[in-house]
Coordinates of C-alpha atoms in Angstrom, one line a residue:
X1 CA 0.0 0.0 0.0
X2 CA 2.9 2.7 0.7
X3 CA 4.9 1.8 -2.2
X4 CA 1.4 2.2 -4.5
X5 CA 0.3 5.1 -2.5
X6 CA 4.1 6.8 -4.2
X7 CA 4.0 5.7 -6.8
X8 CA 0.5 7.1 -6.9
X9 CA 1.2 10.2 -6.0
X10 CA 4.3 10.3 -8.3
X11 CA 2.9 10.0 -11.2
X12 CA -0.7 11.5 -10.9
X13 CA 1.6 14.7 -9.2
X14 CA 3.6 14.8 -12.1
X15 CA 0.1 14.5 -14.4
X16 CA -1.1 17.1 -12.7
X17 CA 2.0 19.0 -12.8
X18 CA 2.0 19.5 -16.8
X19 CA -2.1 20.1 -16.6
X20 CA -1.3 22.9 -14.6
X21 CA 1.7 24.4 -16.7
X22 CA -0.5 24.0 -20.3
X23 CA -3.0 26.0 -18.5
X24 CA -1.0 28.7 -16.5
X25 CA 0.6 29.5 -20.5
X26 CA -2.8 29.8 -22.3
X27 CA -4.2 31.3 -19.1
X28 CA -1.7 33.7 -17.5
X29 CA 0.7 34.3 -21.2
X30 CA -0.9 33.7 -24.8
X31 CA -4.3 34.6 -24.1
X32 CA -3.1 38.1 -21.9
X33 CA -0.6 38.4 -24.9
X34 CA -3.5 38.0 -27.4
X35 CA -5.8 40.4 -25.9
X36 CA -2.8 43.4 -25.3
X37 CA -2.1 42.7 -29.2
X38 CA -5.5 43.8 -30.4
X39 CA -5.0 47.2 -28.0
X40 CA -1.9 47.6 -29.8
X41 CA -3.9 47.3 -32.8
X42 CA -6.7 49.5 -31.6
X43 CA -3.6 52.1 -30.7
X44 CA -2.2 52.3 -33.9
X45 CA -5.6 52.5 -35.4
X46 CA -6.3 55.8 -33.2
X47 CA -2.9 57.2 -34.7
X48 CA -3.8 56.8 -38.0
X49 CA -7.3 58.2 -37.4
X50 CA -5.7 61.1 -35.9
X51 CA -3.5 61.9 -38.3
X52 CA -5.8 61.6 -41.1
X53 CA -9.1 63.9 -38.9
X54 CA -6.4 66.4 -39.3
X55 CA -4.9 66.6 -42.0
X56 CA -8.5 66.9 -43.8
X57 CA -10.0 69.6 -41.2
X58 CA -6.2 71.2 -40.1
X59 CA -8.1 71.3 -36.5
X60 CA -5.9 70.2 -33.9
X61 CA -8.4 68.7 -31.8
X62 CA -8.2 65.9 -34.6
X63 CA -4.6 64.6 -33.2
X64 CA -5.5 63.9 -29.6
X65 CA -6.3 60.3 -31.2
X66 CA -3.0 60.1 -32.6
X67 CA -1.4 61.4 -29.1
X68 CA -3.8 59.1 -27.3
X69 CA -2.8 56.2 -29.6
X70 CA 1.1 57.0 -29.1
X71 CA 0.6 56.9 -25.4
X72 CA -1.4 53.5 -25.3
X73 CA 1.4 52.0 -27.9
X74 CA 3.9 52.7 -25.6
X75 CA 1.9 50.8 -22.4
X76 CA 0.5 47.8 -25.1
X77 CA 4.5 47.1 -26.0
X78 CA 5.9 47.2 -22.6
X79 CA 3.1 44.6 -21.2
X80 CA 3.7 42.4 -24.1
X81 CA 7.4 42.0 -24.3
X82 CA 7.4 40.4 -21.1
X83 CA 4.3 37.8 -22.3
X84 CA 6.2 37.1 -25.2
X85 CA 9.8 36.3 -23.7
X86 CA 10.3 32.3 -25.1
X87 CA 8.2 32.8 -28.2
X88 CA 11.1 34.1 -30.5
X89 CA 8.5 34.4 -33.6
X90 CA 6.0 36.4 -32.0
X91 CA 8.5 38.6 -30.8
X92 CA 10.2 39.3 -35.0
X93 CA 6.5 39.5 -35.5
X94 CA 6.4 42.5 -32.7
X95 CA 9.8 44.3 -33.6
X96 CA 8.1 44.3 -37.5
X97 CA 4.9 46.1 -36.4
X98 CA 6.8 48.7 -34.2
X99 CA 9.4 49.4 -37.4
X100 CA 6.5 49.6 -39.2
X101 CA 5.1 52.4 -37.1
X102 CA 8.4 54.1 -36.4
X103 CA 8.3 53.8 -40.6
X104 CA 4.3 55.1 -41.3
X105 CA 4.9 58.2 -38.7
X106 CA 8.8 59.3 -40.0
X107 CA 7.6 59.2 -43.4
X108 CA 4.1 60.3 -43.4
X109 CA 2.7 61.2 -39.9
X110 CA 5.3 63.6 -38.4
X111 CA 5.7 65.3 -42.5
X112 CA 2.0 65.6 -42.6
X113 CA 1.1 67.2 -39.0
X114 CA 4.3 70.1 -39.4
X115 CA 2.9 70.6 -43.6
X116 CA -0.5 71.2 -42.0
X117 CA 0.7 73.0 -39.3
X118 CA 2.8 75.5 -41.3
X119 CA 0.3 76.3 -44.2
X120 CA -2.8 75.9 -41.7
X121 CA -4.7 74.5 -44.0
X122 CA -5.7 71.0 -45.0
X123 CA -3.4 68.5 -47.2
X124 CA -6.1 66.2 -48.3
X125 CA -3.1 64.5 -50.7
X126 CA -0.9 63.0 -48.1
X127 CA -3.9 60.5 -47.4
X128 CA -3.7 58.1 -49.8
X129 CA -0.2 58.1 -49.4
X130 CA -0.5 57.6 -45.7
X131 CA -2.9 54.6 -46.3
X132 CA -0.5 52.9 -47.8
X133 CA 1.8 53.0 -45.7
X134 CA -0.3 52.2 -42.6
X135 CA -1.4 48.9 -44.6
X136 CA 1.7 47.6 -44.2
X137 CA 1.6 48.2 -40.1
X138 CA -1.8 46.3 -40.6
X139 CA 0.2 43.3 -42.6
X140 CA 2.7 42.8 -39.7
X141 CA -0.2 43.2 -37.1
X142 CA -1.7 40.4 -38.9
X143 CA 1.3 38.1 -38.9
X144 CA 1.3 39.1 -35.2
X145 CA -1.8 37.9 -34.0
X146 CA -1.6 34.6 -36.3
X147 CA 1.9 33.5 -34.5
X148 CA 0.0 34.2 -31.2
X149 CA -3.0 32.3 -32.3
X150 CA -1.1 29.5 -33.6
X151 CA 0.6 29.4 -30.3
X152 CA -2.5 29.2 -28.8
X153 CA -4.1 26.6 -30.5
X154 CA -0.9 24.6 -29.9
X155 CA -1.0 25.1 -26.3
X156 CA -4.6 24.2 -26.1
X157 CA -3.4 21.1 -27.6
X158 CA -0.9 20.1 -24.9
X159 CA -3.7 21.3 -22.0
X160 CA -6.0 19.0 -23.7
X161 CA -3.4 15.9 -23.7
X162 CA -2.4 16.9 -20.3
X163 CA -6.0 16.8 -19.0
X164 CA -6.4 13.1 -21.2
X165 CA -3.2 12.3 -19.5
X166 CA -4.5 13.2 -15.9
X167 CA -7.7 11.8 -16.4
X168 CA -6.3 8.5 -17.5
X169 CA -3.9 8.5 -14.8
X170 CA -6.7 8.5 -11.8
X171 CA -8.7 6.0 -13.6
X172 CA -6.1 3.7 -13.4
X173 CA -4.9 4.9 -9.9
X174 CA -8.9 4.2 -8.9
X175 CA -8.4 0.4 -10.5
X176 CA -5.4 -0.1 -8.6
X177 CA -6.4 0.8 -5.9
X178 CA -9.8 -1.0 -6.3
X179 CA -7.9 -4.0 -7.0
X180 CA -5.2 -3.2 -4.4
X181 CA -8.0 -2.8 -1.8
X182 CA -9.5 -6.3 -2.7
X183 CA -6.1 -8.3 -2.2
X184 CA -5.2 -6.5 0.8
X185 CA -9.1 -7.3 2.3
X186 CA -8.6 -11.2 0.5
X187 CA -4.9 -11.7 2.7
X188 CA -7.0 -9.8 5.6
X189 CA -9.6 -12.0 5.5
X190 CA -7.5 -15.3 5.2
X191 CA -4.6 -14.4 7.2
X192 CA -5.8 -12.9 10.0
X193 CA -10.2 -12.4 10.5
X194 CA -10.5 -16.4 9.9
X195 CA -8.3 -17.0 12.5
X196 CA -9.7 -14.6 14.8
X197 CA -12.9 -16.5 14.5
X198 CA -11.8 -19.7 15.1
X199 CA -9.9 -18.5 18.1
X200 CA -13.0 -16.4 19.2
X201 CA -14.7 -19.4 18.3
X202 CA -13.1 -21.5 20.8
X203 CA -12.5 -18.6 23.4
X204 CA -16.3 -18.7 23.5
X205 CA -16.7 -22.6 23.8
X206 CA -14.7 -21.9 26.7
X207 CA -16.5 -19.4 28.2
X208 CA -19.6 -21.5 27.7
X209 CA -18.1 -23.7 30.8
X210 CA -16.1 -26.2 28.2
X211 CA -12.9 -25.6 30.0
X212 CA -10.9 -29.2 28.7
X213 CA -11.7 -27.4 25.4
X214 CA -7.6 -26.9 23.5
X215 CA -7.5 -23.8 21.7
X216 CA -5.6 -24.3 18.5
X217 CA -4.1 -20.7 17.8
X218 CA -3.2 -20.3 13.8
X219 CA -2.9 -17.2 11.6
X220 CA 0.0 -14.8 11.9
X221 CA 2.8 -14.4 14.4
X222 CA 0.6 -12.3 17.3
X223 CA -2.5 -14.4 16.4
X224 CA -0.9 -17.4 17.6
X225 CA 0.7 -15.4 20.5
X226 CA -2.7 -14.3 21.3
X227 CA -4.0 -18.0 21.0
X228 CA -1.0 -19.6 23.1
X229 CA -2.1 -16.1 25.8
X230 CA -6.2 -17.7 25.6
X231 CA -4.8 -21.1 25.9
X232 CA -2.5 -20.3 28.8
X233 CA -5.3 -18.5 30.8
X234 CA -7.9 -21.6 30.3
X235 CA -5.5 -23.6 31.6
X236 CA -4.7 -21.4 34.6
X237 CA -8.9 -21.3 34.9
X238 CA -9.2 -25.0 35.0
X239 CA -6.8 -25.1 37.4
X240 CA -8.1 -22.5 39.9
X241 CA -11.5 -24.0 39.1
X242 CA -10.4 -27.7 40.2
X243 CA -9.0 -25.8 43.3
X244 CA -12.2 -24.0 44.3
X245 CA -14.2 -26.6 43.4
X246 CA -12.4 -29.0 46.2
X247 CA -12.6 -25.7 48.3
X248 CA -16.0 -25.6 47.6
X249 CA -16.7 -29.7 48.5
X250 CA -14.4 -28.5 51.9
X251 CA -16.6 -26.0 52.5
X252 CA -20.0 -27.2 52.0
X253 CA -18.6 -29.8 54.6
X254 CA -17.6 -27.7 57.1
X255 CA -20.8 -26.0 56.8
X256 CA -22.7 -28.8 57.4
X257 CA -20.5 -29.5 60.6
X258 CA -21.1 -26.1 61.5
X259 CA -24.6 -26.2 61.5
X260 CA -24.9 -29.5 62.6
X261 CA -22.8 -28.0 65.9
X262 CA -24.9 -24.9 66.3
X263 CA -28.5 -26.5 66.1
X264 CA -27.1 -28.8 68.9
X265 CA -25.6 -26.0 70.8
X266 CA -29.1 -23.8 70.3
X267 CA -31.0 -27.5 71.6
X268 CA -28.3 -27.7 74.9
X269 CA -28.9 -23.9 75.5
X270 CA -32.5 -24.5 75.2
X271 CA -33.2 -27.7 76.9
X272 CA -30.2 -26.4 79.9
X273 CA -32.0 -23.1 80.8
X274 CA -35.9 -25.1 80.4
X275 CA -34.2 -27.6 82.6
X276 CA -33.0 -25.6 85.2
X277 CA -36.2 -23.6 85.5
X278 CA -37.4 -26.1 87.9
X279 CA -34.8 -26.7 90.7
X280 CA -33.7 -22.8 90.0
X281 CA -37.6 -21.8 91.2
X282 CA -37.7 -24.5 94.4
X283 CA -34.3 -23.0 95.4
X284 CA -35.5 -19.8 95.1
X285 CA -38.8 -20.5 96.7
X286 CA -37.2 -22.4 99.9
X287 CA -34.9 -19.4 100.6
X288 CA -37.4 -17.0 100.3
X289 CA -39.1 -19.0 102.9
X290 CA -36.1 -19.4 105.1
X291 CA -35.8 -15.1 104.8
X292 CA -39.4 -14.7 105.7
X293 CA -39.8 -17.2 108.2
X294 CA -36.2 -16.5 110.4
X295 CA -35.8 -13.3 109.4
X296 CA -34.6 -11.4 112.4
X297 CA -34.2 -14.6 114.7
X298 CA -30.8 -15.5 113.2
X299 CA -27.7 -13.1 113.5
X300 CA -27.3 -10.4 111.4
X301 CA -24.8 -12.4 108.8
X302 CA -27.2 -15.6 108.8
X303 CA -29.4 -12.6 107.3
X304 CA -27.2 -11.5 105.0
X305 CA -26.2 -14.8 103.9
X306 CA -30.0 -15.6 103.1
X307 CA -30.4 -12.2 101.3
X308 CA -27.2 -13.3 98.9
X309 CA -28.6 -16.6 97.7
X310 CA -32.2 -15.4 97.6
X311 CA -30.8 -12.0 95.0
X312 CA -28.4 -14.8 93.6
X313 CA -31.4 -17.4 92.7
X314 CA -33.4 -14.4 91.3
X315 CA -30.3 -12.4 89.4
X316 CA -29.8 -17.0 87.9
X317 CA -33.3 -16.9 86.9
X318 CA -33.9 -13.7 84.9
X319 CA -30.2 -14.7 83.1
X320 CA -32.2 -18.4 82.4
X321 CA -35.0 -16.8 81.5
X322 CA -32.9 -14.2 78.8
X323 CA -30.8 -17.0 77.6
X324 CA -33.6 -19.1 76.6
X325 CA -35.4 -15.7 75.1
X326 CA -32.2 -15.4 73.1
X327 CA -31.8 -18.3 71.7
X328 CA -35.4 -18.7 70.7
X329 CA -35.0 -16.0 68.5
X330 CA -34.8 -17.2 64.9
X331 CA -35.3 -20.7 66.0
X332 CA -39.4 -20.4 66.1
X333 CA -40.2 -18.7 63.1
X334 CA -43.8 -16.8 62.7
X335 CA -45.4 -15.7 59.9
X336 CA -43.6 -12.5 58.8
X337 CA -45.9 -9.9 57.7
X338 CA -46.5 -6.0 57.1
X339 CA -46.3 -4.3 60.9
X340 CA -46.4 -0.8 61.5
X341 CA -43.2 0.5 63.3
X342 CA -45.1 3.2 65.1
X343 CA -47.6 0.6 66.4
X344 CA -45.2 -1.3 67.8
X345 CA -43.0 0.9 69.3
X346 CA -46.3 2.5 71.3
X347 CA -46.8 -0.8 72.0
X348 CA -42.4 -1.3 74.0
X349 CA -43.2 2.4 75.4
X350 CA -46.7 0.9 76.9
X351 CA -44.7 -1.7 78.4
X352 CA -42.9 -0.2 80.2
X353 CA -45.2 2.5 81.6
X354 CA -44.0 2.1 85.3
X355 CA -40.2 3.1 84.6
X356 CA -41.5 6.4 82.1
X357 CA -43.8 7.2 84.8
X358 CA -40.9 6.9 87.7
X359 CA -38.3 8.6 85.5
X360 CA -40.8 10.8 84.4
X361 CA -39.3 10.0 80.4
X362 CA -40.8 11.5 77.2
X363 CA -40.0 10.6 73.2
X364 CA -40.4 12.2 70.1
X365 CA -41.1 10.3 67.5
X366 CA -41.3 10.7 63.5
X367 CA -43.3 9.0 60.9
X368 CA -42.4 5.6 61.2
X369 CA -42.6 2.9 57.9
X370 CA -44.3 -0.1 57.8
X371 CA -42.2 -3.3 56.9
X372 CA -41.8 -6.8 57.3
X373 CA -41.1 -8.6 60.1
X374 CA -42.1 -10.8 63.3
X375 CA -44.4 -8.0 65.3
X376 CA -42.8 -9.9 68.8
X377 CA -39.4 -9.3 67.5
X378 CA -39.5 -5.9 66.6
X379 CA -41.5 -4.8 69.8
X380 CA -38.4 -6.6 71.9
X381 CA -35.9 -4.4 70.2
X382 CA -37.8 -1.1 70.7
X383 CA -38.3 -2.0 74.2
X384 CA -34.5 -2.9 75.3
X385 CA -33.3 0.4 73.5
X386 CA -36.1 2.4 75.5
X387 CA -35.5 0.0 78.6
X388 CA -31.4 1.4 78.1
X389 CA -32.2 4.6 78.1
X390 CA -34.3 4.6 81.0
X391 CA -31.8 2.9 82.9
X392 CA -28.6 4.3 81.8
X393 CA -30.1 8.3 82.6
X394 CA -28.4 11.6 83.3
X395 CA -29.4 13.8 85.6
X396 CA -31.9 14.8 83.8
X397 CA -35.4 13.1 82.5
X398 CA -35.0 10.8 80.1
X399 CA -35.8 12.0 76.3
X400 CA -35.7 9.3 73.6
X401 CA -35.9 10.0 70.0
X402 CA -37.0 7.7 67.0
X403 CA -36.7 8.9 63.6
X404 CA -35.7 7.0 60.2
X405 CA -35.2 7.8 56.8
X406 CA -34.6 5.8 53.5
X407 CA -31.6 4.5 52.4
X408 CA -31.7 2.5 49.1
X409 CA -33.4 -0.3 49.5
X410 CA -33.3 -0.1 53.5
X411 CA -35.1 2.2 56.1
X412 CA -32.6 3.8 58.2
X413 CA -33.7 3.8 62.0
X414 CA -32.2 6.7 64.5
X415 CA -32.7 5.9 68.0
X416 CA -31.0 8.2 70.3
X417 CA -31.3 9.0 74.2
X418 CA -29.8 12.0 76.6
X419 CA -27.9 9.4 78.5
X420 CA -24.6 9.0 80.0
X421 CA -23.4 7.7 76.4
X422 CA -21.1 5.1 75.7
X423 CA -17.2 5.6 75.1
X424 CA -16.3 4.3 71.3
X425 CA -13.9 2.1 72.0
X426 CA -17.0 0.1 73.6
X427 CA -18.8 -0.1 70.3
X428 CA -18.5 -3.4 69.6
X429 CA -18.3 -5.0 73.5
X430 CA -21.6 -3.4 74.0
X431 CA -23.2 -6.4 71.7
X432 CA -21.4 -9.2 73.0
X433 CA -23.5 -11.4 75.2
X434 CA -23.5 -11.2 79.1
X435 CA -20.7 -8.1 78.9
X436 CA -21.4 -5.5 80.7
X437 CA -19.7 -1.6 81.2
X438 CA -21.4 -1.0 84.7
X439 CA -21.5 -2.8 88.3
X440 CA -24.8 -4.8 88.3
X441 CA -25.4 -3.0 92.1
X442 CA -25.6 0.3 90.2
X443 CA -27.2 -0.8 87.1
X444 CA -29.2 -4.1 86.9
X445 CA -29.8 -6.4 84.2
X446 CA -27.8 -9.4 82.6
X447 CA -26.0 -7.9 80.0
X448 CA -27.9 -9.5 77.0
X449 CA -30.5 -7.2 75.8
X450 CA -28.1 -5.4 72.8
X451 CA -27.1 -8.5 71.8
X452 CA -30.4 -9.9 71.8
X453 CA -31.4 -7.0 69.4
X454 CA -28.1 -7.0 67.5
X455 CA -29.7 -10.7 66.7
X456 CA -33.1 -10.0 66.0
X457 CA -32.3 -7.1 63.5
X458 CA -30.0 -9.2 61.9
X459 CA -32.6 -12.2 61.6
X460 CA -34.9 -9.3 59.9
X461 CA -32.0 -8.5 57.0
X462 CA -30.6 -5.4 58.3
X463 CA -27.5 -4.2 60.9
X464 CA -27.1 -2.4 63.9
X465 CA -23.9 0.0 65.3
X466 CA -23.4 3.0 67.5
X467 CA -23.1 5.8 66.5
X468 CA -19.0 6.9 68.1
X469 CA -19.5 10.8 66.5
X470 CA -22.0 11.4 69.4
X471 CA -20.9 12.7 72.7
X472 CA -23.7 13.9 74.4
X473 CA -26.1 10.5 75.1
X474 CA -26.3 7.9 72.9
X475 CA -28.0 7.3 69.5
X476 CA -27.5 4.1 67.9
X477 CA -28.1 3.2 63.7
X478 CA -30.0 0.5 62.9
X479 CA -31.5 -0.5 58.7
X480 CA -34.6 -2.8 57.8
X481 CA -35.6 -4.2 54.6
X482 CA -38.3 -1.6 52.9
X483 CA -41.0 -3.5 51.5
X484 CA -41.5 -3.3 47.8
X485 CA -43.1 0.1 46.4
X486 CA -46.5 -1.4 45.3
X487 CA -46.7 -3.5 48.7
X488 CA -46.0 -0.6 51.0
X489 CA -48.1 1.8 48.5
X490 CA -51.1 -0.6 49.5
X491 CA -50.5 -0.4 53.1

C-alpha cells in the first residue's frame, strides 16, 4: 500500500503537474498576450485616425487620437514584451509592427502634422499616401496575431493531452487501488479475521463452561501469541476452578458441621436453661421461705447470707429466662408480615409504663414505615433500647428520639437518648452477650438485651452499630428491609 500510495502520487503529481503548466501558459501568457495585441492594434488605429481627422479639417483637436494612440502604444509594448519572452517568432512578428510604425509616422505622420501646421490649411493629398503605408503596419499586425493564435491553439493542444493524461492516470490509480484494496481485504480475511474467528470461536466454547476445550491458535505471528495467551489463561482457569471446586466440597462440609454443631448448641442452650427452671424456682422458693420465716431470729450475717442466695437465685433466673429468650429467636419462626413500626413501638413504650412514669421520660417520635417482620421481634428491640435509656439516665429526664429515613433499599432507624453515652472504643463489647460496662449493684440487668437485638435485627435482614460521632447520650443506627413500592403503597 505505501509503495502504491508513491507511486500514486508520483505519477498523478507529475500528471497534474504539466495540466497545470499548459494552462498557466494559455491562461496567465498567450491569451493576456492575445488580448494586449489587439490594443496595440486598436492604438495604432487611433494614430492613424488622428492623423488623417487632421490633415483633412487642419483642426488640432483631430490629433489627440494620434497622441492618445502613441501613449497606449507605448503601455501595449511594454506589457507584451514580457508575455512574449520564449516565443522568438511572435516577438520578429512585434519588432516588425513597431518598425513599421516608427516607418508610417517618419515618413508620413510627423511630415503631414508640421505641412499642416505651417500652411494651416488641410493637405487632403498625403492621405492616400499615408494609407498605404499604414497597410503595411496592418500586414505585420496580422502576422502578429496569427503566431500568437497558432501558439494558442498549440497550447490548447498540450492542455487538452495533459487533462487526457491526468484523467487516464486517476482512472487507473482508482483500478489499482480498487484491486489493491481487494487483495489487501482477501490476505486480511484469510490471514488474519479467519483465524480470529476460530480462536473467538473456541474462546467462546470456553466461556460456555467447556474448560478441557484446546484452543488451536493459527494465523499470523501475534495471532498465535494471542492464542498460546487464551490457551494459557484456560489452563490457569481450569486449574483455579479444580481448586475451588475442592474448596468448595471442603466447605460445603464444614458447613454442614457447622450447622450441625450450632443446632445442637441452640437444643443444649434450650433444653439447659428449660431444665434448670425447675430446681432454679424450688431454690429460690425455699430461701425466700427461710428469709421470711427466720428473718430477724438469726444473727445479722445468717441474714445476709439468706439475702445473697435469695438476689443470687433471682439475678440466675432472669439470666435463664434471657438465655432461653435469646436463643429462641430465629429458632421459632412466625409468619412475617407487614407491621407498623409506630404501632409497635407505642406498644415497647406501653410496656414499660411504670419506669417512664418513675423517671418521668418523654419521646419524640417521627413518621415511622411499615415493613416486614415478626411483630414480637421488633417490639423486643424497641423495648430494650427504651429499657437502656431509661436505665442508663443523666441527671436529667430521660428523652428518647426515633426517627428514620430511606436509604436505598433499607429504612434507616435513628434511635437516640440523653444518657450517660457510651465511650467508642465500647462499640462493639456493648453487643457481646453477658458483657457488661457497669456494676450490676448500680445498674441491673444481665448484659444480653443489645445482643439480643443485634440478633433480632439481623434475623430481619438489616444491621445495627453506635453511633461513636455522638458525645452527648447515645444514638444508635439501625437499617430494615423496605418493603416493595406497590406493597408498602397498598399499606
Amino acid at each position: 500500500m505505501a509503495l502504491f500510495s508513491l507511486l500514486a502520487i508520483g505519477v498523478g503529481g507529475t500528471a497534474l503537474a504539466d495540466l497545470t503548466t499548459a494552462r498557466g501558459r494559455v491562461v496567465n501568457t498567450l491569451d493576456p498576450a492575445a488580448f494586449h495585441a489587439s490594443q496595440l492594434q486598436v492604438d495604432l488605429l487611433n494614430q492613424e485616425t488622428g492623423v488623417r481627422g487632421y490633415a483633412l479639417s487642419a483642426q488640432l483637436p483631430f490629433l489627440t487620437p494620434y497622441h492618445d494612440g502613441l501613449a497606449g502604444q507605448q503601455q501595449q509594448v511594454a506589457t507584451l514584451r514580457p508575455l512574449l519572452a520564449g516565443m522568438p517568432a511572435a516577438q520578429a512578428d512585434l519588432n516588425m509592427v513597431l518598425q513599421r510604425a516608427a516607418n508610417w509616422r517618419v515618413t508620413y505622420a510627423l511630415p503631414t502634422i508640421n505641412q499642416v501646421a505651417v500652411s494651416g490649411k488641410p493637405s487632403p493629398g498625403q492621405v492616400d499616401q499615408g494609407k498605404a503605408d499604414f497597410d503595411q503596419i496592418r500586414d505585420a499586425m496580422a502576422d502578429l496575431q496569427t503566431t500568437l493564435a497558432a501558439q494558442r491553439t498549440q497550447a490548447t493542444g498540450t492542455l487538452r493531452d495533459a487533462a487526457s493524461v491526468l484523467q487516464a492516470t486517476l482512472i487507473v490509480i482508482a483500478v489499482a487501488l480498487l484491486a489493491t484494496v481487494l487483495v489487501f481485504a482477501f490476505g486480511l480475511w484469510r490471514s488474519a479475521i479467519l483465524p480470529l474467528r476460530r480462536l473467538a470461536a473456541d474462546a467462546k466454547q470456553v466461556a460456555e463452561g467447556d474448560f478441557e476445550h484446546q484452543v488451536e491458535p493459527g494465523g499470523p505471528a501475534e495471532m498465535r501469541a494471542v492464542g498460546l495467551d487464551v490457551n494459557r489463561m484456560r489452563e490457569h482457569i481450569l486449574a483455579e476452578l479444580s481448586a475451588v471446586q475442592a474448596a468448595h466440597a471442603s466447605l460445603e462440609a464444614r458447613t454442614e458441621d457447622l450447622q450441625r454443631s450450632n443446632s445442637e448448641l441452640e437444643q443444649f442452650a434450650y433444653v439447659a436453661s428449660h431444665d434448670l427452671q425447675e430446681p432454679l424456682r424450688k431454690v429460690a422458693s425455699f430461701c425466700q421461705l427461710l428469709q421470711r420465716r427466720y428473718a430477724g431470729q438469726l444473727d445479722a450475717k445468717a441474714d445476709e447470707y439468706i439475702e445473697h442466695a435469695v438476689d443470687g437465685a433471682k439475678r440466675m433466673q432472669a439470666l435463664i429466662n434471657d438465655l432461653l429468650a435469646f436463643s429462641r429467636v430465629g429458632r421459632t419462626v412466625q409468619g412475617r408480615e407487614p407491621v407498623s413500626c409506630a404501632v409497635l413501638l407505642a406498644q415497647a413504650w406501653a410496656n414499660l409504663a411504670a419506669d417512664v412514669r418513675r423517671t418521668h421520660a418523654t419521646i419524640e417520635v417521627g413518621e415511622l414505615p411499615v415493613v416486614l417482620g415478626e411483630a414480637s421481634l421488633l417490639t423486643a428491640v424497641f423495648q430494650n433500647l427504651i429499657g437502656n435509656a431509661l436505665k442508663f439516665r443523666a441527671d436529667e429526664p430521660p428523652r428518647v428520639t426515633v426517627s428514620v429515613r430511606r436509604d436505598g433499599d433499607f429504612w434507616l432507624f435513628s434511635f437516640s437518648d440523653n444518657g450517660i453515652g457510651i465511650e467508642p472504643e465500647y462499640a462493639e463489647r456493648i453487643f457481646v452477650i453477658f458483657q457488661r460496662l457497669h456494676d450490676k449493684a448500680t445498674y441491673p440487668g444481665t448484659g444480653i438485651g443489645l445482643a439480643m437485638v443485634r440478633k433480632i435485627i439481623e434475623y430481619h435482614g438489616g444491621r445495627i452499630w453506635l453511633d461513636t460521632t455522638i458525645t452527648a447520650g447515645a444514638r444508635f443506627w439501625f437499617t430494615l428491609p423496605a418493603l416493595p413500592e406497590d406493597e408498602h403503597a397498598s399499606d
